[in-house]
CSV table of C-alpha atoms in Angstrom, one decimal:
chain,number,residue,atom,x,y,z
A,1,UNK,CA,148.0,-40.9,1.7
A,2,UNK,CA,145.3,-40.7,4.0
A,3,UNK,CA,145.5,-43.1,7.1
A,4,UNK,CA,142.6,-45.6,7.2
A,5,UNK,CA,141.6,-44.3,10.7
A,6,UNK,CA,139.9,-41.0,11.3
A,7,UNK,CA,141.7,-38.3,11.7
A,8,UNK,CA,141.5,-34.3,11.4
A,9,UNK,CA,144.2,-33.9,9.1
A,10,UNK,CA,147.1,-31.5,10.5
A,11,UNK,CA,147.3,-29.8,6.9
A,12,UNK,CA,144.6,-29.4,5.0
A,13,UNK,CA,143.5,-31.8,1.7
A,14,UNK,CA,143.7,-30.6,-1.6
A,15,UNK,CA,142.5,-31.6,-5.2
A,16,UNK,CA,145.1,-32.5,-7.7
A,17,UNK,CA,145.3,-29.1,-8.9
A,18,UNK,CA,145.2,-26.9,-5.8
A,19,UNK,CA,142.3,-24.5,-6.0
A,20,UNK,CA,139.7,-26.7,-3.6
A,21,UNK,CA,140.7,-26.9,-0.1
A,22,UNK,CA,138.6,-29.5,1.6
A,23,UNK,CA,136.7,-28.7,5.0
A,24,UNK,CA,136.5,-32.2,6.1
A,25,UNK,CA,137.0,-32.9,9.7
A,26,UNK,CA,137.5,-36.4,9.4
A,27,UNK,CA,139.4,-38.2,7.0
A,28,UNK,CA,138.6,-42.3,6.3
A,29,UNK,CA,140.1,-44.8,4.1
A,30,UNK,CA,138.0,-47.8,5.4
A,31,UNK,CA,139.8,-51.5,4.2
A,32,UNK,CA,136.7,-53.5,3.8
A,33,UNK,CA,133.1,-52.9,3.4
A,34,UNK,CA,131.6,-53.5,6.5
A,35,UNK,CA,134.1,-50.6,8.1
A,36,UNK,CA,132.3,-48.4,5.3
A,37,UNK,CA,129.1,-49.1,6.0
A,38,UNK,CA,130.0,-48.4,10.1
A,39,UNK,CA,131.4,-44.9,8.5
A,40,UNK,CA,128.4,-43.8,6.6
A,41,UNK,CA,125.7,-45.4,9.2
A,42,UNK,CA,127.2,-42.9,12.1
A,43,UNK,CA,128.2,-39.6,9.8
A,44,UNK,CA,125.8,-37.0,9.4
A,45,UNK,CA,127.7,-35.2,6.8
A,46,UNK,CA,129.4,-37.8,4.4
A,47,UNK,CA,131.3,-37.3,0.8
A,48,UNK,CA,133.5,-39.7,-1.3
A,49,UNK,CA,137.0,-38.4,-2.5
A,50,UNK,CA,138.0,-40.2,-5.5
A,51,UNK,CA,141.7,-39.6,-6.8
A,52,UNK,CA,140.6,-35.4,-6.4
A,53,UNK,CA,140.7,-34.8,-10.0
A,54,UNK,CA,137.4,-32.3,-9.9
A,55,UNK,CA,138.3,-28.9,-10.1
A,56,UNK,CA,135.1,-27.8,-7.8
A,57,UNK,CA,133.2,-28.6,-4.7
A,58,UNK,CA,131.5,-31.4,-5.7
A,59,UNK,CA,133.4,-33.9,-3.6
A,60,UNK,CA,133.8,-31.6,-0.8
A,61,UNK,CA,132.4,-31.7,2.7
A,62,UNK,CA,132.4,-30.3,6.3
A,63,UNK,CA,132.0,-33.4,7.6
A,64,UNK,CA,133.6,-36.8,6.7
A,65,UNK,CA,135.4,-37.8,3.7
A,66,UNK,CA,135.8,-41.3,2.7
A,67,UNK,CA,138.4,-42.4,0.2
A,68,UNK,CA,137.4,-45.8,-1.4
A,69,UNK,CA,141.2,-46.5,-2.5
A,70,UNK,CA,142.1,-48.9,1.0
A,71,UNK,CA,138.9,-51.3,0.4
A,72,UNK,CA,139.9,-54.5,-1.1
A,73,UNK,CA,141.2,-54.3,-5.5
A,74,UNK,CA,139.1,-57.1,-7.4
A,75,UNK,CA,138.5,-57.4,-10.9
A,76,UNK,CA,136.0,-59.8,-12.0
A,77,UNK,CA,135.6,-61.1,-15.6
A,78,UNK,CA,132.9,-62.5,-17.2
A,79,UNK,CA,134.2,-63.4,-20.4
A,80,UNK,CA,130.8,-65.2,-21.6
A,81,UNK,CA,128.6,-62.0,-20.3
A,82,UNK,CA,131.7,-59.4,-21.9
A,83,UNK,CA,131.9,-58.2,-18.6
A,84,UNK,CA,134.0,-56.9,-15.6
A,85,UNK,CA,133.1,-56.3,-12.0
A,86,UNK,CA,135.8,-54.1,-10.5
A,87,UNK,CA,136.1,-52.7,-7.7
A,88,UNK,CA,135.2,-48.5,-7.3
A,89,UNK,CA,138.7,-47.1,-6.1
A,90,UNK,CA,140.6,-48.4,-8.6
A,91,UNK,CA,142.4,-46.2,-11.2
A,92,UNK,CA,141.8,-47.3,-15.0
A,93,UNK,CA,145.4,-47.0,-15.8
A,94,UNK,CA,145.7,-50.1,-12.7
A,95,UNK,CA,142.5,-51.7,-14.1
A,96,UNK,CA,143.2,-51.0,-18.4
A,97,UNK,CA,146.1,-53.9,-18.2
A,98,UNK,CA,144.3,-56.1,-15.9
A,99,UNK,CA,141.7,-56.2,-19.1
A,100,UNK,CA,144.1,-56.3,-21.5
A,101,UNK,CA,145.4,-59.2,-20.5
A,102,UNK,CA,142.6,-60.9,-20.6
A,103,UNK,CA,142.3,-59.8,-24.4
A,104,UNK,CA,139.2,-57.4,-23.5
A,105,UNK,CA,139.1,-53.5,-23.3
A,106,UNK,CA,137.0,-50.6,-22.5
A,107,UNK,CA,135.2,-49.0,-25.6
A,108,UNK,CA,136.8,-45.5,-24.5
A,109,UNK,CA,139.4,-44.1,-22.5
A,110,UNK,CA,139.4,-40.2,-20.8
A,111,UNK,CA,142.4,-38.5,-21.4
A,112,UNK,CA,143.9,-39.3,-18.1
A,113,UNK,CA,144.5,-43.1,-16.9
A,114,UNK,CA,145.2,-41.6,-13.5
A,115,UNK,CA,141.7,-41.3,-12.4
A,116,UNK,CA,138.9,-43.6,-10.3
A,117,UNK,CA,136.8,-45.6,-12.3
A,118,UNK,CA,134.0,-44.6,-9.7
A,119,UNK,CA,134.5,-41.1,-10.1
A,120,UNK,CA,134.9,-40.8,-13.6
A,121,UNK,CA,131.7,-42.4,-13.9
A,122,UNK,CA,129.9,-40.6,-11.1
A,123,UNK,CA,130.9,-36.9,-12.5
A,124,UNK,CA,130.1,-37.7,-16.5
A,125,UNK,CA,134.2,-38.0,-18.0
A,126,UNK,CA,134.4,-38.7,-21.1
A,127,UNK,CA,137.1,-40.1,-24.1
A,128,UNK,CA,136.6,-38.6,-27.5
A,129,UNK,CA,134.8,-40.5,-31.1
A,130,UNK,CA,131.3,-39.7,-32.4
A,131,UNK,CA,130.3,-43.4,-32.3
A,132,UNK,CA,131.8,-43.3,-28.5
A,133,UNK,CA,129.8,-42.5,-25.1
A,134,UNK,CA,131.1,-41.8,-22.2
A,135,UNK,CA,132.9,-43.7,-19.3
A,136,UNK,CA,130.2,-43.9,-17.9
A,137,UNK,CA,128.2,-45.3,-20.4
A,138,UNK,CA,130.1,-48.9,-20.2
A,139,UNK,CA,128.5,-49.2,-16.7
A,140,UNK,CA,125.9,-52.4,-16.4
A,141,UNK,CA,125.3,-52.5,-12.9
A,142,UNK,CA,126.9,-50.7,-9.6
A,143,UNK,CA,126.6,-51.6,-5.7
A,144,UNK,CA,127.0,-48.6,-3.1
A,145,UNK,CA,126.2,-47.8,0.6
A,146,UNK,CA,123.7,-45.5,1.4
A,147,UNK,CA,122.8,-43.5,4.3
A,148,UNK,CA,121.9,-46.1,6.5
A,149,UNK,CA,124.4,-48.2,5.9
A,150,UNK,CA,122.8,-50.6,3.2
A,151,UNK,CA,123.5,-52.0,0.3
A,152,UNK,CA,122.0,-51.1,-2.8
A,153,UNK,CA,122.5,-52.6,-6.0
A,154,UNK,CA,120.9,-51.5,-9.6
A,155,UNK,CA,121.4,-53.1,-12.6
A,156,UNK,CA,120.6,-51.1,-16.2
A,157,UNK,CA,117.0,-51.2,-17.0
A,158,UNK,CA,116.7,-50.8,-13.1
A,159,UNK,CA,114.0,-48.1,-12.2
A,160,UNK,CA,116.3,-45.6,-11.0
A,161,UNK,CA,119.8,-47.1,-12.7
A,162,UNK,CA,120.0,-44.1,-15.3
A,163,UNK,CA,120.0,-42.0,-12.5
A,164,UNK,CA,122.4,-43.3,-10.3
A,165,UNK,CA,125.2,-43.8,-12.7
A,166,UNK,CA,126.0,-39.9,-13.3
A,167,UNK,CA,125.0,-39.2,-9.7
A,168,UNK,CA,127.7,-36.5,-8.6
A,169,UNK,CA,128.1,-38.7,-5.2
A,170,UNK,CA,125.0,-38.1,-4.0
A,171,UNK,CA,123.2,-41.4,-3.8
A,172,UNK,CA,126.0,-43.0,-1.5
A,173,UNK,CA,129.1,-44.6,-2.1
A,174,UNK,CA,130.1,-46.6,-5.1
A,175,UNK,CA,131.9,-49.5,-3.9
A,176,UNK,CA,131.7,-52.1,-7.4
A,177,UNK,CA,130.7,-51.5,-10.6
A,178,UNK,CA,129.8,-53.8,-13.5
A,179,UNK,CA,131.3,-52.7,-17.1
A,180,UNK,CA,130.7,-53.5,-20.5
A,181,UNK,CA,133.9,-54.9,-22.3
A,182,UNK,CA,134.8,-55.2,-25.7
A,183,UNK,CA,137.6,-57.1,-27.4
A,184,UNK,CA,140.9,-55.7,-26.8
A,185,UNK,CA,142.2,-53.9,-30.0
A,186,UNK,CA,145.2,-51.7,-31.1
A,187,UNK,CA,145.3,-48.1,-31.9
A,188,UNK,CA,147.5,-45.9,-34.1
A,189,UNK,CA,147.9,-42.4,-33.5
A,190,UNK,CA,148.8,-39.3,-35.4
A,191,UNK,CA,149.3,-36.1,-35.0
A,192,UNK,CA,148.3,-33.1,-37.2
A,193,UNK,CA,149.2,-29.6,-37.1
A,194,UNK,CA,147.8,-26.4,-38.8
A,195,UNK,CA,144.3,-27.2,-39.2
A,196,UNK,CA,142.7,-24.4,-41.6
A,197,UNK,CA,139.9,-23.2,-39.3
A,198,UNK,CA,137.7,-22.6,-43.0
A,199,UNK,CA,138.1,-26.6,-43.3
A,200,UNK,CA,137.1,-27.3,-39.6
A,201,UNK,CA,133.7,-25.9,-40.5
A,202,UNK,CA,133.2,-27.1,-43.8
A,203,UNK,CA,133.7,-30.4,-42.7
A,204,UNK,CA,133.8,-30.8,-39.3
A,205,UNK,CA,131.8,-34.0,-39.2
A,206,UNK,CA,134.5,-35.7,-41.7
A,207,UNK,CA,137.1,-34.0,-39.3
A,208,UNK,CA,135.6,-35.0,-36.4
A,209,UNK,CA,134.4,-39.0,-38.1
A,210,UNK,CA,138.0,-39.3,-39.4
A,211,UNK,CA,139.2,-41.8,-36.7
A,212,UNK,CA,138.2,-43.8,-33.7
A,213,UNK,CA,138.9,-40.9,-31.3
A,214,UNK,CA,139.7,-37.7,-32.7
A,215,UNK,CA,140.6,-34.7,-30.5
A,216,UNK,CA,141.6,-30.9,-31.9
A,217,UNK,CA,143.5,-28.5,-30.3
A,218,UNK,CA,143.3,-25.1,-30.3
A,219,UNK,CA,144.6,-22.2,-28.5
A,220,UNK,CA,141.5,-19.7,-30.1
A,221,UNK,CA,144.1,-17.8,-31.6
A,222,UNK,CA,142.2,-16.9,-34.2
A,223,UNK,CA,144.4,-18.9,-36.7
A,224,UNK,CA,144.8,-22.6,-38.0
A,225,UNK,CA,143.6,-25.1,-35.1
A,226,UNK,CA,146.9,-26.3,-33.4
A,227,UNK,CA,146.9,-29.9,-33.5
A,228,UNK,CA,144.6,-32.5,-34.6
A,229,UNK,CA,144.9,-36.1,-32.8
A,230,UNK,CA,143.8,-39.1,-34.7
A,231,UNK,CA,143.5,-42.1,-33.3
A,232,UNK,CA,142.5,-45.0,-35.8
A,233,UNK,CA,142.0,-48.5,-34.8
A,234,UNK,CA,144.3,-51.2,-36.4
A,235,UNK,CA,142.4,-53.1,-38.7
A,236,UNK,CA,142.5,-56.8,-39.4
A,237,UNK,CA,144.5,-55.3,-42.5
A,238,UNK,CA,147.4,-54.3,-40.4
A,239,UNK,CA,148.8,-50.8,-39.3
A,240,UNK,CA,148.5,-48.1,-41.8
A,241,UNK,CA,150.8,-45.2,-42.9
A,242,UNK,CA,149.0,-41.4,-42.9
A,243,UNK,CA,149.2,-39.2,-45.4
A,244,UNK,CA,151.7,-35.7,-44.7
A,245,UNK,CA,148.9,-33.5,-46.1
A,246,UNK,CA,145.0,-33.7,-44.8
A,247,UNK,CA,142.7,-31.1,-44.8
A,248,UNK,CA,145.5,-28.5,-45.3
A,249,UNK,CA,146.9,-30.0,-42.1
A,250,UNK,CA,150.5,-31.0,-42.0
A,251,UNK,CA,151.5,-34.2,-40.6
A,252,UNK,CA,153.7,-33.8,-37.2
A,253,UNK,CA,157.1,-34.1,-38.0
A,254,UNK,CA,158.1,-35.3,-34.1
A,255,UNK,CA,155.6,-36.2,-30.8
A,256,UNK,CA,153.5,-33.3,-29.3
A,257,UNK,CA,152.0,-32.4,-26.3
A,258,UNK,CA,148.6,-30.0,-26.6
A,259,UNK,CA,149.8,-27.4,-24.1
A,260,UNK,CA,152.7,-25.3,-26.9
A,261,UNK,CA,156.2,-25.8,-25.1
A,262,UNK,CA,156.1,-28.4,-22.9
A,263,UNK,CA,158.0,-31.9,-23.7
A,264,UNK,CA,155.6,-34.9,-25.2
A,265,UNK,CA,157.3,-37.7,-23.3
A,266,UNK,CA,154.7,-37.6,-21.3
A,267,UNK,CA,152.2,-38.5,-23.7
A,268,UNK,CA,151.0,-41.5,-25.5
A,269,UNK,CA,152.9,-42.9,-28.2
A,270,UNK,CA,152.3,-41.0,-31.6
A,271,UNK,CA,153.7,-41.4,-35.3
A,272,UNK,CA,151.4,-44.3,-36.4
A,273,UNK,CA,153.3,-46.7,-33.8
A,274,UNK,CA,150.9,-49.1,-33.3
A,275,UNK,CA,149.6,-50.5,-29.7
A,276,UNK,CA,147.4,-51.5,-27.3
A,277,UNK,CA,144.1,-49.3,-26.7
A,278,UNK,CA,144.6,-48.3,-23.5
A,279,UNK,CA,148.5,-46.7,-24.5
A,280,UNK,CA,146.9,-45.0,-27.5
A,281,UNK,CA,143.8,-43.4,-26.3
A,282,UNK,CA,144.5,-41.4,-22.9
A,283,UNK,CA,146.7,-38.4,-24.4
A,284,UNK,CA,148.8,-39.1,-20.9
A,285,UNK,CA,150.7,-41.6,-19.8
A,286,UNK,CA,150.6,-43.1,-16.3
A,287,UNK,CA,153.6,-42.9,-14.7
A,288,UNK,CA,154.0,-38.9,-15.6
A,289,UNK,CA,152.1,-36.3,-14.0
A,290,UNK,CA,148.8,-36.0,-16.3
A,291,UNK,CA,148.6,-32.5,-18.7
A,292,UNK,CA,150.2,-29.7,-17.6
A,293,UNK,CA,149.9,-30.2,-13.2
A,294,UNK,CA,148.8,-26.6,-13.1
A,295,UNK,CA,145.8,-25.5,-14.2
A,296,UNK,CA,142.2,-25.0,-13.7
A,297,UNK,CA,139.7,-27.1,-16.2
A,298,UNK,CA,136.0,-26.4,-17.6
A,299,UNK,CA,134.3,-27.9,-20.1
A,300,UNK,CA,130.7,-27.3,-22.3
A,301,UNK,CA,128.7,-29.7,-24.4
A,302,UNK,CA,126.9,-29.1,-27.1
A,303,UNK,CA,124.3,-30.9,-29.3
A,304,UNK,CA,126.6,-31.7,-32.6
A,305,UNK,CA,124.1,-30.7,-35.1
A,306,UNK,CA,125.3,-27.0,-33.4
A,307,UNK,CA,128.9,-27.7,-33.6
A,308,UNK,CA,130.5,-25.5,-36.2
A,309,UNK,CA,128.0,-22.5,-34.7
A,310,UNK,CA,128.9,-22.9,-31.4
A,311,UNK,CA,132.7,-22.6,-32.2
A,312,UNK,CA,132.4,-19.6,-34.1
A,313,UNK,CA,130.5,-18.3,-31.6
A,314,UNK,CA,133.4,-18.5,-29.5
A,315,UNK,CA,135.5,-17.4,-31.9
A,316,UNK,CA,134.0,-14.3,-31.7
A,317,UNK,CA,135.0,-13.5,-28.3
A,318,UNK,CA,138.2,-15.5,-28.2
A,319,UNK,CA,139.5,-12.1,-27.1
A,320,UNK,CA,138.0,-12.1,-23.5
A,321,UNK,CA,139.3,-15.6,-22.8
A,322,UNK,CA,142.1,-16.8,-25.1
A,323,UNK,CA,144.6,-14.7,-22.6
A,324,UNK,CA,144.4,-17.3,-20.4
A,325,UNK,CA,144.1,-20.2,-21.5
A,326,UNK,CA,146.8,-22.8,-21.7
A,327,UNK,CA,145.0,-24.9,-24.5
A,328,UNK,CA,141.5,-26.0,-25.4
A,329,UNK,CA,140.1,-29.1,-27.2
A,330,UNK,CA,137.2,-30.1,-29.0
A,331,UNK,CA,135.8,-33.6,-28.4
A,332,UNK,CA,132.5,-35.5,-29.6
A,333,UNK,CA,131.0,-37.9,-27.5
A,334,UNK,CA,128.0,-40.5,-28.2
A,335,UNK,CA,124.9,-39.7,-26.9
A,336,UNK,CA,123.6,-41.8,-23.7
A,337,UNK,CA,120.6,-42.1,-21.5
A,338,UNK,CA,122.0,-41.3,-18.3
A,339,UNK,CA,119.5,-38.3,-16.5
A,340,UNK,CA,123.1,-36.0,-15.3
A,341,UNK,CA,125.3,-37.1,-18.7
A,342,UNK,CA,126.1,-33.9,-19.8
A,343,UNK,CA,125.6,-36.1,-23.2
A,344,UNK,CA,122.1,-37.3,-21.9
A,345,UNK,CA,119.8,-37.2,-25.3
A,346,UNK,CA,121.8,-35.6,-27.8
A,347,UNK,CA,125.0,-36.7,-29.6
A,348,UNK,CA,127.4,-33.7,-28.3
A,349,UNK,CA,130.2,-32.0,-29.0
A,350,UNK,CA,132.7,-31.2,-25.7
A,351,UNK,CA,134.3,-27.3,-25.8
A,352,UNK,CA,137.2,-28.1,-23.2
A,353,UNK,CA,139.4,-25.2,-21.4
A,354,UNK,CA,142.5,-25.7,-19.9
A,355,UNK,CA,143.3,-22.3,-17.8
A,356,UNK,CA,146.0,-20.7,-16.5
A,357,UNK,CA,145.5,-21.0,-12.2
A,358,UNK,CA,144.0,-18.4,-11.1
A,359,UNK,CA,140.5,-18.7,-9.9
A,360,UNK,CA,139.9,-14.9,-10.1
A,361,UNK,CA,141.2,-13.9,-13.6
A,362,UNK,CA,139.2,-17.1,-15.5
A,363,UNK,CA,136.2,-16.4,-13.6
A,364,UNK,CA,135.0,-13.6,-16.1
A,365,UNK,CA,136.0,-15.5,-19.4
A,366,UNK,CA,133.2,-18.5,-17.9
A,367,UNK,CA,130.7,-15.7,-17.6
A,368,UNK,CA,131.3,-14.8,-21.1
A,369,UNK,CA,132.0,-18.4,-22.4
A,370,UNK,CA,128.3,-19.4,-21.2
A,371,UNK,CA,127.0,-16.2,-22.4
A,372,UNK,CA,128.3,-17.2,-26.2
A,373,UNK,CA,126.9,-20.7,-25.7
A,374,UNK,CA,123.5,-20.3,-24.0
A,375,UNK,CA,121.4,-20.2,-27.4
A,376,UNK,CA,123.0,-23.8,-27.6
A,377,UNK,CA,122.1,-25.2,-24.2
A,378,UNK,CA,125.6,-25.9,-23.3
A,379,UNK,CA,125.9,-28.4,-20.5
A,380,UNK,CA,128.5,-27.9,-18.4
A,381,UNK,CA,130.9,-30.7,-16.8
A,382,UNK,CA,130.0,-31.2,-13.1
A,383,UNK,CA,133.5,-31.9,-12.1
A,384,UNK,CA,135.1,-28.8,-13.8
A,385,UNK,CA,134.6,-25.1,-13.3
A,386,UNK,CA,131.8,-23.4,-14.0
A,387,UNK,CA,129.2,-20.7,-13.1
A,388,UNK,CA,125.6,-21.7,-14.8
A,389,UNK,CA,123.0,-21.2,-12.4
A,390,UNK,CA,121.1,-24.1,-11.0
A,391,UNK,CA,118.1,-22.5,-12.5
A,392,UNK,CA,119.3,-22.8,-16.3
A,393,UNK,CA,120.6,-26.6,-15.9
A,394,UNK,CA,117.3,-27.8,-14.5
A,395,UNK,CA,116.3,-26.6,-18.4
A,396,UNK,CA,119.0,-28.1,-19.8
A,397,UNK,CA,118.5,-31.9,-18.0
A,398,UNK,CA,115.0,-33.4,-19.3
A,399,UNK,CA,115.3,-35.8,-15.8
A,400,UNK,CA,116.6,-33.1,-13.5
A,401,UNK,CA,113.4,-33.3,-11.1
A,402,UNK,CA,113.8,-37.4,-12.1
A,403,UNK,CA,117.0,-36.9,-10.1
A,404,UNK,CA,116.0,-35.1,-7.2
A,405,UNK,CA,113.1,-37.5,-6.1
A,406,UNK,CA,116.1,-40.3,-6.2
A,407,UNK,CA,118.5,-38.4,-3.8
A,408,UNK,CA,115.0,-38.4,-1.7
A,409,UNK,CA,114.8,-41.7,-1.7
A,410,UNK,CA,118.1,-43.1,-1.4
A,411,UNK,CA,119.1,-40.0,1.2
A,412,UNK,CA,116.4,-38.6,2.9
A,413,UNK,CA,118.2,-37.6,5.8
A,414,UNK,CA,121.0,-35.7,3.2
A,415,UNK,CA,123.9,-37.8,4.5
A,416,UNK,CA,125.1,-37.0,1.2
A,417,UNK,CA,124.5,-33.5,0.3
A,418,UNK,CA,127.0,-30.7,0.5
A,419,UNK,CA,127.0,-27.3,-0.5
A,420,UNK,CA,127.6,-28.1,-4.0
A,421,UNK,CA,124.4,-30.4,-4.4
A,422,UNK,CA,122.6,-27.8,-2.0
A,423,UNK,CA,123.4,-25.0,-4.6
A,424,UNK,CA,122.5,-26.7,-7.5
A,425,UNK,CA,119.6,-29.5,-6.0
A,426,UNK,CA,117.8,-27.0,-3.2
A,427,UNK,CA,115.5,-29.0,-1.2
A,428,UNK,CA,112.4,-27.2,-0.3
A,429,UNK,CA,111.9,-28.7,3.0
């Protein structure tokens, strides 16, 4: 826990998994917003640490980090508007029963409940479901503090808005955001093992369309896809039972976890038990330590019209990077407007990579991972690992240039930047 007055930490800060070391000199956890905007107002070099859940630079500075988590927890319903006003530090898995109790939910959930709601939103995480967008996508409106010290408040159809939303934490810092609710509803999830690749890309749109959420799992070795996760919203009919064959697949005779060996009680409840969405549609569970705890993450989206080429595509060289890999999954996600959604424009289909930890070793299989993928544009996630040059992503993002003229505007001194935006947003002056 980081003490809400500055400090040079005595050990250094890490992300959740290990491999960033931060260079901030000063550590902040400010407990109201006016301490905030004091923060940002007198720092020349100024980044926002959310729960450190990004596997890269992108929160990093050499000057001050600011954690949001001490400033005051609200949650604000509007139950006429559908909506909720909640305030940026706060984990969903602290805010998902908070809505639930009020008989509203979220329209998706990321696989972990452990992280921010402001930086999941800021980085572009996403749940799983072809008819779902991401996180991000539920936000209406957002407040932050920007360089000066102001406050600046878009709402959607805000010149500006679909920019800020997906904005890597370079704009200022989130402290409220306005999301979009839904009613709450119930989930039931299965589990399927054995997939015959040959049906994956026969049918991968009835695969992939065959529930809510559906997430595969795959360890690219060559064979039947691992494990196939359904998760099917309980209609007003009542819970269902699932078939033990489907698609060749076999139903799971017991709870899994993705990564092969390690113990499923600390996932979300499987076997068709019915319950509330946000216990069915993270794969975690809160109170255990998210996926494996060790490991290095990237991720690549790809339009979904390209799915089924894009996978064998990687099947061909599952050879230079299925050695390390603990498990991967394939996701779909709704397409959105948001200029830095790696989902911006095109409904998309997420290649995910959970890797062993070791910086060095997975650094060549990305090379050749975006080597297999570049005749389909693949988008990287900005909050995993990757190596795409800044010059290939300005191609890939229609409102890339849209994006830089707003970090002008909203930070023209660069309060904001670090050498993560520097690399990939290079301002000419």
């Amino acid at each position: 826990m980081i003490d809400h007055s500055a400090h040079a930490p005595s050990s250094r800060q890490t992300n959740w998994a290990g491999n960033i070391t931060f260079g901030a000199k000063r550590l902040h956890t400010p407990t109201s917003i006016t301490e905030l905007q004091d923060i940002v107002s007198g720092g020349t070099a100024v980044k926002v640490l959310g729960t450190g859940h990004s596997f890269n630079t992108v929160a990093d500075t050499r000057g001050t980090l600011i954690s949001v988590a001490g400033l005051p927890r609200a949650v604000k319903i509007d139950r006429d508007a559908r909506t909720a006003t909640v305030s940026a530090g706060l984990r969903f898995g602290e805010l998902n029963a908070i809505l639930h109790g009020s008989g509203f939910a979220l329209h998706n959930l990321g696989s972990l409940p452990h992280i921010s709601v402001a930086g999941a939103c800021a980085t572009g995480t996403h749940g799983s479901g072809v008819g779902n967008r991401s996180l991000a996508g539920a936000v209406r409106a957002l407040e932050l503090v920007t360089a000066d010290g102001g406050i600046e408040s878009l709402e959607r159809g805000d010149a500006g808005f679909d920019g800020a939303v997906v904005s890597l934490g370079a704009l200022g810092v989130v402290t409220r955001l306005t999301l979009d609710l839904v009613p709450a509803f119930d989930v039931q999830q299965w589990v399927y093992e054995a997939l015959p690749p040959e049906q994956l890309s026969a049918r991968f749109d009835e695969v992939m369309s065959a529930a809510y959420s559906v997430s595969l799992f795959t360890g690219w070795h060559g064979g039947p896809v691992d494990q196939v996760w359904l998760k099917q919203r309980v209609s007003d009919d009542g819970p269902r039972s699932a078939p033990e064959r489907w698609h060749g697949a076999s139903l799971a005779g017991g709870p899994r976890h993705p990564v092969p060996g390690v113990a499923a009680e600390h996932c979300t409840q499987q076997q068709g038990a019915p319950g509330p969405w946000h216990a069915r549609l993270p794969h975690f569970r809160l109170e255990f330590t998210p996926s494996n705890g060790e490991e290095l993450q990237s991720e690549y989206f790809v339009a979904r019209h390209d799915a089924v080429a894009a996978y064998e595509a990687l099947d061909r060289i599952r050879q230079q990077f299925a050695p390390l890999l603990q498990i991967g999954e394939i996701r779909t996600v709704a397409a959105d407007r948001l200029w830095l959604s790696p989902a911006q424009g095109r409904d998309s289909v997420a290649f995910h990579f959970t890797w062993v930890p070791d910086t060095a070793a997975v650094a060549p299989a990305l090379g050749a991972i975006e080597e297999a993928l570049a005749p389909f544009g693949a988008r990287p996630h900005w909050g995993k690992v990757f190596t795409t040059p800044p010059g290939t992503l300005r191609e890939l993002y229609d409102h890339y240039a849209d994006f830089e003229r707003l970090t002008e505007r909203l930070d023209p001194s660069g309060t904001f930047r670090n050498d993560f935006l520097a690399h990939h947003f290079p301002r000419t002056d």
